Amino acid sequence: MAGAQEGASVRVDVLGPLRLAVDGGPVDVRGPKRRAVLALLALAPGRTVTVEQVVDALWPDDPPESARATVHSHVSRLRADLRAAAPRLTTDEGGYRLRLDDDGLDLHRVRTLRDRARDLVTTDPAAAAALLREARAAWRGPALADLAEVPPLRAAADAAGELWRDVTDRLAGALLAAGAAGEALGPAADAVEDDPLREPAVLLLVRALAATGQAPRALRTAREFRARLAEETGLDPSPALAALESDVAGGAAGPVAAAEIVVPATPATPTDLHGRDRELAATDRLLATERLVSVVGTGGVGKTRIARELARRRPDAATLMLAAVTDAAGIPDALAAALRLGSITGDVLTACLDVLDASPRLLVLDNCEHLLDAVRDLVVELLERCPEVTLLTTSREPLGLAEEAVVRLAPLPDLAAVAVFLDRARRVRPDLEFSPDELREVAEIVRRLEGLPLAVELAAGRLSTFAPAALALRLDRALDLLGSRALHARHRTLRATVAWSYDLLTDEEQRLFRHVSAFVDGVDLVAVEGVAAALGLAGDAGDLLARLVDASMVEAGSDASGRTRYRMLETLRAFGRDRLVAAGEDDAADRHVVRWAVELAAWAERTALTAREAVVGPVLRRELGNLRAAWRLTRTRGDLDAATAMAVSAAEIAYWQDLREVRALATELVDDPALTGHPFEARVYGHASHDAYLRGDSVAAERLARRGLACAGDAEGRRVCLAAVGEASLSRGAWADAVEYDVAALRLADRPRPEPGVGALAALYGGDPRKARELIALMPAGEVPSLLGLAAYVTAEIDSVEGRTDAAEEGYSLAMARARSVGSTFLEAIAAVGLASLRSRSGRIGAALVGYREVIDHWADGGNWSHQWVTLRNLADLLRTLDDADTADLLDAAADRAPDAHDRPRDQGVVPRERAPDREQALALARAAIARHLAGRDSAVHAG
């Protein structure tokens, strides 16, 4: 057992609040002293930490008499926290030692990544930058922030801070070397912000600014550092800074933007632009080459702040603020005011154009969306009449002109959003300090607000009233909860922000937006077309959807397969739902979502029984969130017809694809009293039986199948239940019954079906391979890849029993290939078990062990214990050939003890029942045994 337990993985993370994971699962280590002990041991991996060292760390001034006993107690409780990995924490002479794998400590992983990047940077700086990005991402905050009062850990945290600075500097340098200066701005600025007096960081920032065409800003940064260093330390910078300043001034350090000859002294507001370095740099580059650039995005995403910063960098820039202009006729006067023109005689717009034509400058047109046609006309005239003027617009949708370059602004990534929240929070309450738990609440808040800067700032503003935890609990009312009277009316609440964009849509666009918001997890174009058709919209669905994307009410992106998918930010979807209710359309929208789900399940059933089976699994996985929501609607609305249709239509493909949530829908229905007498009653029981069989509950499987058989009134319901009884019979070793029921189910099949595959296996296991071969030849597989794979698997099982090793291996491999081609993970796993057993019998031990390891993990992930026990018994047979009878006996004993394991005659049984391992212990035993035997058989694995 110890050997198995030592195989459990342990991961300790110190780059942030201390975190422990065992076998990938988080473990809550309670109490600051116990957490400190864990940190001390983790920071000395594989080395003994003496009791005296721990006592000195925990009680540096005056340790109590019970200090040593307390340390022993903390170590004992740590072993309990480590669970299956407890043997990694050992007691040595005078102290304790925690054995971690190479990747068991995030600090070690970061150092390894940094060292690999250091070796790569001269030959492949882009690859080095990728490694350094991964290393930098390991920090979740200040190292060991929750244990800073422990002196050795405080020192370790300081060292981790130095490591962060080293990694950050190296990342900025690698990005510069790779020609990605715009991406280098972020880490370089972070390094300077962390320590404004550290010259290497300042040099990198100056280089990055110069390389992105911001030479004046680069020179100002250098000058400010020189003054800061002199004022705070009395020192002068090294000659390297003067040399770099000379290069920047002479243009040798990168492009110099002509519009940046003079830089205004007004500093940027520090909270405005967290996480926007890339977008700023991209927009800045476009302004150097394009006449018209539009920054586009949903309300509150930060478009105005981007434009404000870019205008700030250009001393002659003028900004026309259109938010307060409600009539197109007022635009010329607003433009005149922006240009600071006094009394004008004659046509106002002509005078403005004359002024703009006189000298090169940047003109910002901010918040164009509500006056889009008039702004478009103005921009066309500006482009024609004022060739030296560059135009930067912000809007929730593009102008749609051929000359327009568009920068689409997305919400902030999590870390940048947290930074915005904390900055705003400190303005609201300068005395505020966040505990580690509160920082976790802040991270959850910004995640739920999806990184929308306005929402994040409004939420932080509420800290004057609510603690972070209380604020998080109220986010379901975020549209109205989050607001500020200090903002423009359109931004005072999230609801006002969204309503501003919504009111600019046409009636048909508003209707489509409302009804698409009923889909909780995005939609594809087909679903949108279905919504439009159900609503009877006159406009083309694709055109209406494109308008919603242009208006930043819907986001277009790609799913994992590269297909276009349309989503709403949760704030927009909540707004859409409110408008559905206000319009009295929520019931119709919910009914459409349910109808869509029923039709999708029916399509999945039809298509899965054809040669196109491969397309079904990805669609169901992609739509799982919407299917889940539709299912809940059927249950809350009492729509049993829709619920049963979803459950029975998607059940069989869910079986092959290991879609456990879909497979379990029938199980949820069996306890519904309304199911009695329903036309699909028998099918529901049959599919629920199949779900129970796959979960390893053979008793429930047979009970449900026979209950369904008793009420079956149609051929399909009877087929499903007969097949389910056959499976249950196979599970308990009743071979003849399994053959009888599966053949009976075959007689009712009117399309490609898996019967009599179970019957063929039962005949084989019952000692009649000839009968098994006859039965599998009867399977109506058609052109369905999973069914063809099942036939290949059963045939391979027969060949294996009859000693046709080459044919069996070819059959297993064919079954696995067909399974992989359609994502049939269940079939692939059972074929892999057969192949592993075959290889072990033919002496290819390494390959067999690898195969068992993969299959054991697969069954464990899916909770399929009936097949897991078969796999573990087969592994036990192999282990006996490797002189590991003790482990084999324990695995067999675990299977003997389990009520869901298939019985089989054997003569081992040497482990008493009370000593038999439980399920988790059996898995740990198996994994450790495989690892142990593979360690000495690398050559065998490669040979296999």
PDB file of N, CA and C in Angstrom, residues 357-436:
ATOM      1  N   ASP A 357      -7.787  72.234 -42.010  1.00  0.00           N
ATOM      2  CA  ASP A 357      -6.970  72.066 -43.210  1.00  0.00           C
ATOM      3  C   ASP A 357      -5.645  72.819 -43.106  1.00  0.00           C
ATOM      4  N   ALA A 358      -5.539  73.700 -42.114  1.00  0.00           N
ATOM      5  CA  ALA A 358      -4.361  74.566 -42.045  1.00  0.00           C
ATOM      6  C   ALA A 358      -3.125  73.865 -41.505  1.00  0.00           C
ATOM      7  N   SER A 359      -3.294  72.786 -40.711  1.00  0.00           N
ATOM      8  CA  SER A 359      -2.118  72.147 -40.101  1.00  0.00           C
ATOM      9  C   SER A 359      -2.417  70.690 -39.779  1.00  0.00           C
ATOM     10  N   PRO A 360      -1.386  69.828 -39.773  1.00  0.00           N
ATOM     11  CA  PRO A 360      -1.599  68.415 -39.419  1.00  0.00           C
ATOM     12  C   PRO A 360      -2.037  68.305 -37.956  1.00  0.00           C
ATOM     13  N   ARG A 361      -2.953  67.438 -37.702  1.00  0.00           N
ATOM     14  CA  ARG A 361      -3.359  67.193 -36.324  1.00  0.00           C
ATOM     15  C   ARG A 361      -4.216  65.927 -36.251  1.00  0.00           C
ATOM     16  N   LEU A 362      -4.435  65.478 -35.015  1.00  0.00           N
ATOM     17  CA  LEU A 362      -5.345  64.361 -34.751  1.00  0.00           C
ATOM     18  C   LEU A 362      -6.661  64.940 -34.262  1.00  0.00           C
ATOM     19  N   LEU A 363      -7.761  64.476 -34.855  1.00  0.00           N
ATOM     20  CA  LEU A 363      -9.091  64.859 -34.399  1.00  0.00           C
ATOM     21  C   LEU A 363      -9.796  63.607 -33.885  1.00  0.00           C
ATOM     22  N   VAL A 364     -10.185  63.642 -32.609  1.00  0.00           N
ATOM     23  CA  VAL A 364     -10.896  62.519 -31.990  1.00  0.00           C
ATOM     24  C   VAL A 364     -12.388  62.813 -31.999  1.00  0.00           C
ATOM     25  N   LEU A 365     -13.174  61.881 -32.511  1.00  0.00           N
ATOM     26  CA  LEU A 365     -14.636  61.969 -32.485  1.00  0.00           C
ATOM     27  C   LEU A 365     -15.113  60.870 -31.529  1.00  0.00           C
ATOM     28  N   ASP A 366     -15.493  61.277 -30.327  1.00  0.00           N
ATOM     29  CA  ASP A 366     -15.771  60.307 -29.263  1.00  0.00           C
ATOM     30  C   ASP A 366     -17.271  60.073 -29.103  1.00  0.00           C
ATOM     31  N   ASN A 367     -17.675  58.771 -29.020  1.00  0.00           N
ATOM     32  CA  ASN A 367     -19.071  58.358 -28.804  1.00  0.00           C
ATOM     33  C   ASN A 367     -19.960  58.713 -29.996  1.00  0.00           C
ATOM     34  N   CYS A 368     -19.697  58.034 -31.099  1.00  0.00           N
ATOM     35  CA  CYS A 368     -20.385  58.347 -32.359  1.00  0.00           C
ATOM     36  C   CYS A 368     -21.676  57.559 -32.578  1.00  0.00           C
ATOM     37  N   GLU A 369     -21.924  56.513 -31.787  1.00  0.00           N
ATOM     38  CA  GLU A 369     -22.920  55.519 -32.180  1.00  0.00           C
ATOM     39  C   GLU A 369     -24.339  56.064 -32.356  1.00  0.00           C
ATOM     40  N   HIS A 370     -24.737  57.084 -31.573  1.00  0.00           N
ATOM     41  CA  HIS A 370     -26.115  57.573 -31.654  1.00  0.00           C
ATOM     42  C   HIS A 370     -26.317  58.590 -32.779  1.00  0.00           C
ATOM     43  N   LEU A 371     -25.219  59.007 -33.412  1.00  0.00           N
ATOM     44  CA  LEU A 371     -25.288  59.959 -34.528  1.00  0.00           C
ATOM     45  C   LEU A 371     -24.516  59.403 -35.725  1.00  0.00           C
ATOM     46  N   LEU A 372     -24.626  58.121 -35.930  1.00  0.00           N
ATOM     47  CA  LEU A 372     -23.718  57.423 -36.835  1.00  0.00           C
ATOM     48  C   LEU A 372     -23.779  57.981 -38.266  1.00  0.00           C
ATOM     49  N   ASP A 373     -24.978  58.199 -38.787  1.00  0.00           N
ATOM     50  CA  ASP A 373     -25.088  58.677 -40.179  1.00  0.00           C
ATOM     51  C   ASP A 373     -24.468  60.062 -40.325  1.00  0.00           C
ATOM     52  N   ALA A 374     -24.779  60.962 -39.376  1.00  0.00           N
ATOM     53  CA  ALA A 374     -24.244  62.322 -39.459  1.00  0.00           C
ATOM     54  C   ALA A 374     -22.729  62.332 -39.292  1.00  0.00           C
ATOM     55  N   VAL A 375     -22.216  61.517 -38.377  1.00  0.00           N
ATOM     56  CA  VAL A 375     -20.764  61.441 -38.184  1.00  0.00           C
ATOM     57  C   VAL A 375     -20.100  60.877 -39.433  1.00  0.00           C
ATOM     58  N   ARG A 376     -20.732  59.890 -40.042  1.00  0.00           N
ATOM     59  CA  ARG A 376     -20.168  59.309 -41.272  1.00  0.00           C
ATOM     60  C   ARG A 376     -20.038  60.380 -42.358  1.00  0.00           C
ATOM     61  N   ASP A 377     -21.080  61.199 -42.497  1.00  0.00           N
ATOM     62  CA  ASP A 377     -21.025  62.274 -43.498  1.00  0.00           C
ATOM     63  C   ASP A 377     -19.913  63.274 -43.169  1.00  0.00           C
ATOM     64  N   LEU A 378     -19.780  63.616 -41.870  1.00  0.00           N
ATOM     65  CA  LEU A 378     -18.729  64.541 -41.464  1.00  0.00           C
ATOM     66  C   LEU A 378     -17.352  63.968 -41.757  1.00  0.00           C
ATOM     67  N   VAL A 379     -17.152  62.694 -41.454  1.00  0.00           N
ATOM     68  CA  VAL A 379     -15.853  62.055 -41.661  1.00  0.00           C
ATOM     69  C   VAL A 379     -15.501  62.029 -43.145  1.00  0.00           C
ATOM     70  N   VAL A 380     -16.474  61.738 -44.003  1.00  0.00           N
ATOM     71  CA  VAL A 380     -16.211  61.731 -45.448  1.00  0.00           C
ATOM     72  C   VAL A 380     -15.728  63.106 -45.892  1.00  0.00           C
ATOM     73  N   GLU A 381     -16.377  64.163 -45.378  1.00  0.00           N
ATOM     74  CA  GLU A 381     -15.980  65.514 -45.766  1.00  0.00           C
ATOM     75  C   GLU A 381     -14.602  65.856 -45.217  1.00  0.00           C
ATOM     76  N   LEU A 382     -14.313  65.449 -43.985  1.00  0.00           N
ATOM     77  CA  LEU A 382     -12.999  65.702 -43.399  1.00  0.00           C
ATOM     78  C   LEU A 382     -11.896  65.005 -44.191  1.00  0.00           C
ATOM     79  N   LEU A 383     -12.139  63.772 -44.598  1.00  0.00           N
ATOM     80  CA  LEU A 383     -11.134  63.034 -45.357  1.00  0.00           C
ATOM     81  C   LEU A 383     -10.856  63.703 -46.706  1.00  0.00           C
ATOM     82  N   GLU A 384     -11.900  64.264 -47.302  1.00  0.00           N
ATOM     83  CA  GLU A 384     -11.730  64.905 -48.621  1.00  0.00           C
ATOM     84  C   GLU A 384     -11.111  66.292 -48.510  1.00  0.00           C
ATOM     85  N   ARG A 385     -11.542  67.092 -47.521  1.00  0.00           N
ATOM     86  CA  ARG A 385     -11.160  68.495 -47.452  1.00  0.00           C
ATOM     87  C   ARG A 385      -9.895  68.745 -46.631  1.00  0.00           C
ATOM     88  N   CYS A 386      -9.547  67.827 -45.737  1.00  0.00           N
ATOM     89  CA  CYS A 386      -8.432  68.073 -44.807  1.00  0.00           C
ATOM     90  C   CYS A 386      -7.430  66.924 -44.879  1.00  0.00           C
ATOM     91  N   PRO A 387      -6.585  66.880 -45.899  1.00  0.00           N
ATOM     92  CA  PRO A 387      -5.710  65.716 -46.126  1.00  0.00           C
ATOM     93  C   PRO A 387      -4.662  65.506 -45.037  1.00  0.00           C
ATOM     94  N   GLU A 388      -4.363  66.531 -44.219  1.00  0.00           N
ATOM     95  CA  GLU A 388      -3.346  66.373 -43.192  1.00  0.00           C
ATOM     96  C   GLU A 388      -3.930  65.960 -41.834  1.00  0.00           C
ATOM     97  N   VAL A 389      -5.237  65.803 -41.770  1.00  0.00           N
ATOM     98  CA  VAL A 389      -5.888  65.453 -40.503  1.00  0.00           C
ATOM     99  C   VAL A 389      -6.058  63.934 -40.420  1.00  0.00           C
ATOM    100  N   THR A 390      -5.705  63.398 -39.239  1.00  0.00           N
ATOM    101  CA  THR A 390      -5.951  61.977 -38.932  1.00  0.00           C
ATOM    102  C   THR A 390      -7.143  61.903 -37.988  1.00  0.00           C
ATOM    103  N   LEU A 391      -8.042  60.975 -38.250  1.00  0.00           N
ATOM    104  CA  LEU A 391      -9.278  60.869 -37.472  1.00  0.00           C
ATOM    105  C   LEU A 391      -9.277  59.606 -36.629  1.00  0.00           C
ATOM    106  N   LEU A 392      -9.615  59.775 -35.355  1.00  0.00           N
ATOM    107  CA  LEU A 392      -9.774  58.649 -34.428  1.00  0.00           C
ATOM    108  C   LEU A 392     -11.190  58.717 -33.875  1.00  0.00           C
ATOM    109  N   THR A 393     -12.003  57.708 -34.147  1.00  0.00           N
ATOM    110  CA  THR A 393     -13.371  57.694 -33.638  1.00  0.00           C
ATOM    111  C   THR A 393     -13.529  56.584 -32.611  1.00  0.00           C
ATOM    112  N   THR A 394     -14.460  56.792 -31.689  1.00  0.00           N
ATOM    113  CA  THR A 394     -14.870  55.717 -30.778  1.00  0.00           C
ATOM    114  C   THR A 394     -16.372  55.538 -30.935  1.00  0.00           C
ATOM    115  N   SER A 395     -16.790  54.289 -30.958  1.00  0.00           N
ATOM    116  CA  SER A 395     -18.207  54.009 -31.193  1.00  0.00           C
ATOM    117  C   SER A 395     -18.486  52.570 -30.797  1.00  0.00           C
ATOM    118  N   ARG A 396     -19.746  52.270 -30.596  1.00  0.00           N
ATOM    119  CA  ARG A 396     -20.115  50.880 -30.313  1.00  0.00           C
ATOM    120  C   ARG A 396     -20.266  50.068 -31.598  1.00  0.00           C
ATOM    121  N   GLU A 397     -20.144  50.753 -32.747  1.00  0.00           N
ATOM    122  CA  GLU A 397     -20.093  50.045 -34.027  1.00  0.00           C
ATOM    123  C   GLU A 397     -19.279  50.871 -35.015  1.00  0.00           C
ATOM    124  N   PRO A 398     -18.688  50.230 -36.017  1.00  0.00           N
ATOM    125  CA  PRO A 398     -17.862  50.967 -36.983  1.00  0.00           C
ATOM    126  C   PRO A 398     -18.707  51.903 -37.839  1.00  0.00           C
ATOM    127  N   LEU A 399     -18.033  52.857 -38.497  1.00  0.00           N
ATOM    128  CA  LEU A 399     -18.713  53.759 -39.422  1.00  0.00           C
ATOM    129  C   LEU A 399     -19.075  53.055 -40.729  1.00  0.00           C
ATOM    130  N   GLY A 400     -18.309  52.045 -41.082  1.00  0.00           N
ATOM    131  CA  GLY A 400     -18.604  51.306 -42.307  1.00  0.00           C
ATOM    132  C   GLY A 400     -18.032  51.929 -43.554  1.00  0.00           C
ATOM    133  N   LEU A 401     -16.973  52.737 -43.405  1.00  0.00           N
ATOM    134  CA  LEU A 401     -16.330  53.350 -44.559  1.00  0.00           C
ATOM    135  C   LEU A 401     -15.151  52.517 -45.035  1.00  0.00           C
ATOM    136  N   ALA A 402     -14.872  52.581 -46.326  1.00  0.00           N
ATOM    137  CA  ALA A 402     -13.785  51.777 -46.897  1.00  0.00           C
ATOM    138  C   ALA A 402     -12.435  52.165 -46.311  1.00  0.00           C
ATOM    139  N   GLU A 403     -12.272  53.455 -45.951  1.00  0.00           N
ATOM    140  CA  GLU A 403     -10.979  53.928 -45.445  1.00  0.00           C
ATOM    141  C   GLU A 403     -10.743  53.558 -43.979  1.00  0.00           C
ATOM    142  N   GLU A 404     -11.718  52.966 -43.345  1.00  0.00           N
ATOM    143  CA  GLU A 404     -11.693  52.790 -41.892  1.00  0.00           C
ATOM    144  C   GLU A 404     -10.872  51.572 -41.459  1.00  0.00           C
ATOM    145  N   ALA A 405      -9.938  51.777 -40.513  1.00  0.00           N
ATOM    146  CA  ALA A 405      -9.250  50.671 -39.832  1.00  0.00           C
ATOM    147  C   ALA A 405      -9.888  50.525 -38.457  1.00  0.00           C
ATOM    148  N   VAL A 406     -10.289  49.317 -38.113  1.00  0.00           N
ATOM    149  CA  VAL A 406     -11.065  49.095 -36.891  1.00  0.00           C
ATOM    150  C   VAL A 406     -10.224  48.357 -35.851  1.00  0.00           C
ATOM    151  N   VAL A 407     -10.221  48.884 -34.627  1.00  0.00           N
ATOM    152  CA  VAL A 407      -9.636  48.201 -33.472  1.00  0.00           C
ATOM    153  C   VAL A 407     -10.790  47.830 -32.555  1.00  0.00           C
ATOM    154  N   ARG A 408     -11.050  46.533 -32.406  1.00  0.00           N
ATOM    155  CA  ARG A 408     -12.176  46.101 -31.573  1.00  0.00           C
ATOM    156  C   ARG A 408     -11.669  45.828 -30.162  1.00  0.00           C
ATOM    157  N   LEU A 409     -12.237  46.517 -29.200  1.00  0.00           N
ATOM    158  CA  LEU A 409     -11.780  46.456 -27.815  1.00  0.00           C
ATOM    159  C   LEU A 409     -12.576  45.402 -27.060  1.00  0.00           C
ATOM    160  N   ALA A 410     -11.884  44.427 -26.480  1.00  0.00           N
ATOM    161  CA  ALA A 410     -12.516  43.370 -25.684  1.00  0.00           C
ATOM    162  C   ALA A 410     -12.419  43.718 -24.194  1.00  0.00           C
ATOM    163  N   PRO A 411     -13.194  43.051 -23.346  1.00  0.00           N
ATOM    164  CA  PRO A 411     -13.033  43.249 -21.895  1.00  0.00           C
ATOM    165  C   PRO A 411     -11.623  42.893 -21.446  1.00  0.00           C
ATOM    166  N   LEU A 412     -11.279  43.329 -20.234  1.00  0.00           N
ATOM    167  CA  LEU A 412      -9.934  43.125 -19.703  1.00  0.00           C
ATOM    168  C   LEU A 412      -9.713  41.679 -19.275  1.00  0.00           C
ATOM    169  N   PRO A 413      -8.482  41.177 -19.384  1.00  0.00           N
ATOM    170  CA  PRO A 413      -8.162  39.882 -18.769  1.00  0.00           C
ATOM    171  C   PRO A 413      -8.255  40.001 -17.255  1.00  0.00           C
ATOM    172  N   ASP A 414      -8.346  38.854 -16.583  1.00  0.00           N
ATOM    173  CA  ASP A 414      -8.636  38.839 -15.145  1.00  0.00           C
ATOM    174  C   ASP A 414      -7.653  39.664 -14.327  1.00  0.00           C
ATOM    175  N   LEU A 415      -6.345  39.492 -14.579  1.00  0.00           N
ATOM    176  CA  LEU A 415      -5.359  40.177 -13.743  1.00  0.00           C
ATOM    177  C   LEU A 415      -5.460  41.689 -13.903  1.00  0.00           C
ATOM    178  N   ALA A 416      -5.639  42.157 -15.127  1.00  0.00           N
ATOM    179  CA  ALA A 416      -5.769  43.597 -15.343  1.00  0.00           C
ATOM    180  C   ALA A 416      -7.051  44.121 -14.709  1.00  0.00           C
ATOM    181  N   ALA A 417      -8.128  43.343 -14.783  1.00  0.00           N
ATOM    182  CA  ALA A 417      -9.390  43.765 -14.175  1.00  0.00           C
ATOM    183  C   ALA A 417      -9.259  43.866 -12.656  1.00  0.00           C
ATOM    184  N   VAL A 418      -8.529  42.921 -12.062  1.00  0.00           N
ATOM    185  CA  VAL A 418      -8.283  42.993 -10.617  1.00  0.00           C
ATOM    186  C   VAL A 418      -7.507  44.265 -10.278  1.00  0.00           C
ATOM    187  N   ALA A 419      -6.515  44.603 -11.099  1.00  0.00           N
ATOM    188  CA  ALA A 419      -5.727  45.817 -10.860  1.00  0.00           C
ATOM    189  C   ALA A 419      -6.607  47.060 -10.935  1.00  0.00           C
ATOM    190  N   VAL A 420      -7.522  47.112 -11.903  1.00  0.00           N
ATOM    191  CA  VAL A 420      -8.447  48.237 -12.011  1.00  0.00           C
ATOM    192  C   VAL A 420      -9.312  48.324 -10.756  1.00  0.00           C
ATOM    193  N   PHE A 421      -9.820  47.165 -10.326  1.00  0.00           N
ATOM    194  CA  PHE A 421     -10.669  47.135  -9.130  1.00  0.00           C
ATOM    195  C   PHE A 421      -9.916  47.672  -7.915  1.00  0.00           C
ATOM    196  N   LEU A 422      -8.693  47.210  -7.717  1.00  0.00           N
ATOM    197  CA  LEU A 422      -7.931  47.612  -6.532  1.00  0.00           C
ATOM    198  C   LEU A 422      -7.587  49.094  -6.577  1.00  0.00           C
ATOM    199  N   ASP A 423      -7.231  49.602  -7.765  1.00  0.00           N
ATOM    200  CA  ASP A 423      -6.938  51.034  -7.885  1.00  0.00           C
ATOM    201  C   ASP A 423      -8.164  51.881  -7.532  1.00  0.00           C
ATOM    202  N   ARG A 424      -9.308  51.501  -8.101  1.00  0.00           N
ATOM    203  CA  ARG A 424     -10.539  52.240  -7.825  1.00  0.00           C
ATOM    204  C   ARG A 424     -10.915  52.108  -6.348  1.00  0.00           C
ATOM    205  N   ALA A 425     -10.725  50.917  -5.782  1.00  0.00           N
ATOM    206  CA  ALA A 425     -11.065  50.706  -4.375  1.00  0.00           C
ATOM    207  C   ALA A 425     -10.232  51.612  -3.465  1.00  0.00           C
ATOM    208  N   ARG A 426      -8.967  51.785  -3.811  1.00  0.00           N
ATOM    209  CA  ARG A 426      -8.099  52.629  -2.972  1.00  0.00           C
ATOM    210  C   ARG A 426      -8.479  54.100  -3.092  1.00  0.00           C
ATOM    211  N   ARG A 427      -9.085  54.490  -4.201  1.00  0.00           N
ATOM    212  CA  ARG A 427      -9.582  55.857  -4.293  1.00  0.00           C
ATOM    213  C   ARG A 427     -10.815  56.045  -3.410  1.00  0.00           C
ATOM    214  N   VAL A 428     -11.653  55.018  -3.365  1.00  0.00           N
ATOM    215  CA  VAL A 428     -12.857  55.105  -2.542  1.00  0.00           C
ATOM    216  C   VAL A 428     -12.505  55.073  -1.061  1.00  0.00           C
ATOM    217  N   ARG A 429     -11.602  54.150  -0.702  1.00  0.00           N
ATOM    218  CA  ARG A 429     -11.205  54.001   0.701  1.00  0.00           C
ATOM    219  C   ARG A 429      -9.693  53.825   0.760  1.00  0.00           C
ATOM    220  N   PRO A 430      -8.951  54.941   0.873  1.00  0.00           N
ATOM    221  CA  PRO A 430      -7.484  54.870   0.850  1.00  0.00           C
ATOM    222  C   PRO A 430      -6.905  53.985   1.944  1.00  0.00           C
ATOM    223  N   ASP A 431      -7.641  53.790   3.037  1.00  0.00           N
ATOM    224  CA  ASP A 431      -7.134  52.994   4.148  1.00  0.00           C
ATOM    225  C   ASP A 431      -7.391  51.504   3.980  1.00  0.00           C
ATOM    226  N   LEU A 432      -8.001  51.109   2.865  1.00  0.00           N
ATOM    227  CA  LEU A 432      -8.451  49.730   2.707  1.00  0.00           C
ATOM    228  C   LEU A 432      -7.282  48.777   2.497  1.00  0.00           C
ATOM    229  N   GLU A 433      -7.260  47.701   3.266  1.00  0.00           N
ATOM    230  CA  GLU A 433      -6.297  46.616   3.082  1.00  0.00           C
ATOM    231  C   GLU A 433      -7.079  45.329   2.843  1.00  0.00           C
ATOM    232  N   PHE A 434      -6.652  44.551   1.874  1.00  0.00           N
ATOM    233  CA  PHE A 434      -7.374  43.336   1.517  1.00  0.00           C
ATOM    234  C   PHE A 434      -6.675  42.114   2.111  1.00  0.00           C
ATOM    235  N   SER A 435      -7.451  41.257   2.785  1.00  0.00           N
ATOM    236  CA  SER A 435      -6.919  39.982   3.258  1.00  0.00           C
ATOM    237  C   SER A 435      -6.844  39.010   2.085  1.00  0.00           C
ATOM    238  N   PRO A 436      -6.122  37.884   2.222  1.00  0.00           N
ATOM    239  CA  PRO A 436      -6.094  36.889   1.126  1.00  0.00           C
ATOM    240  C   PRO A 436      -7.488  36.417   0.731  1.00  0.00           C
TER     241      PRO A 436
END
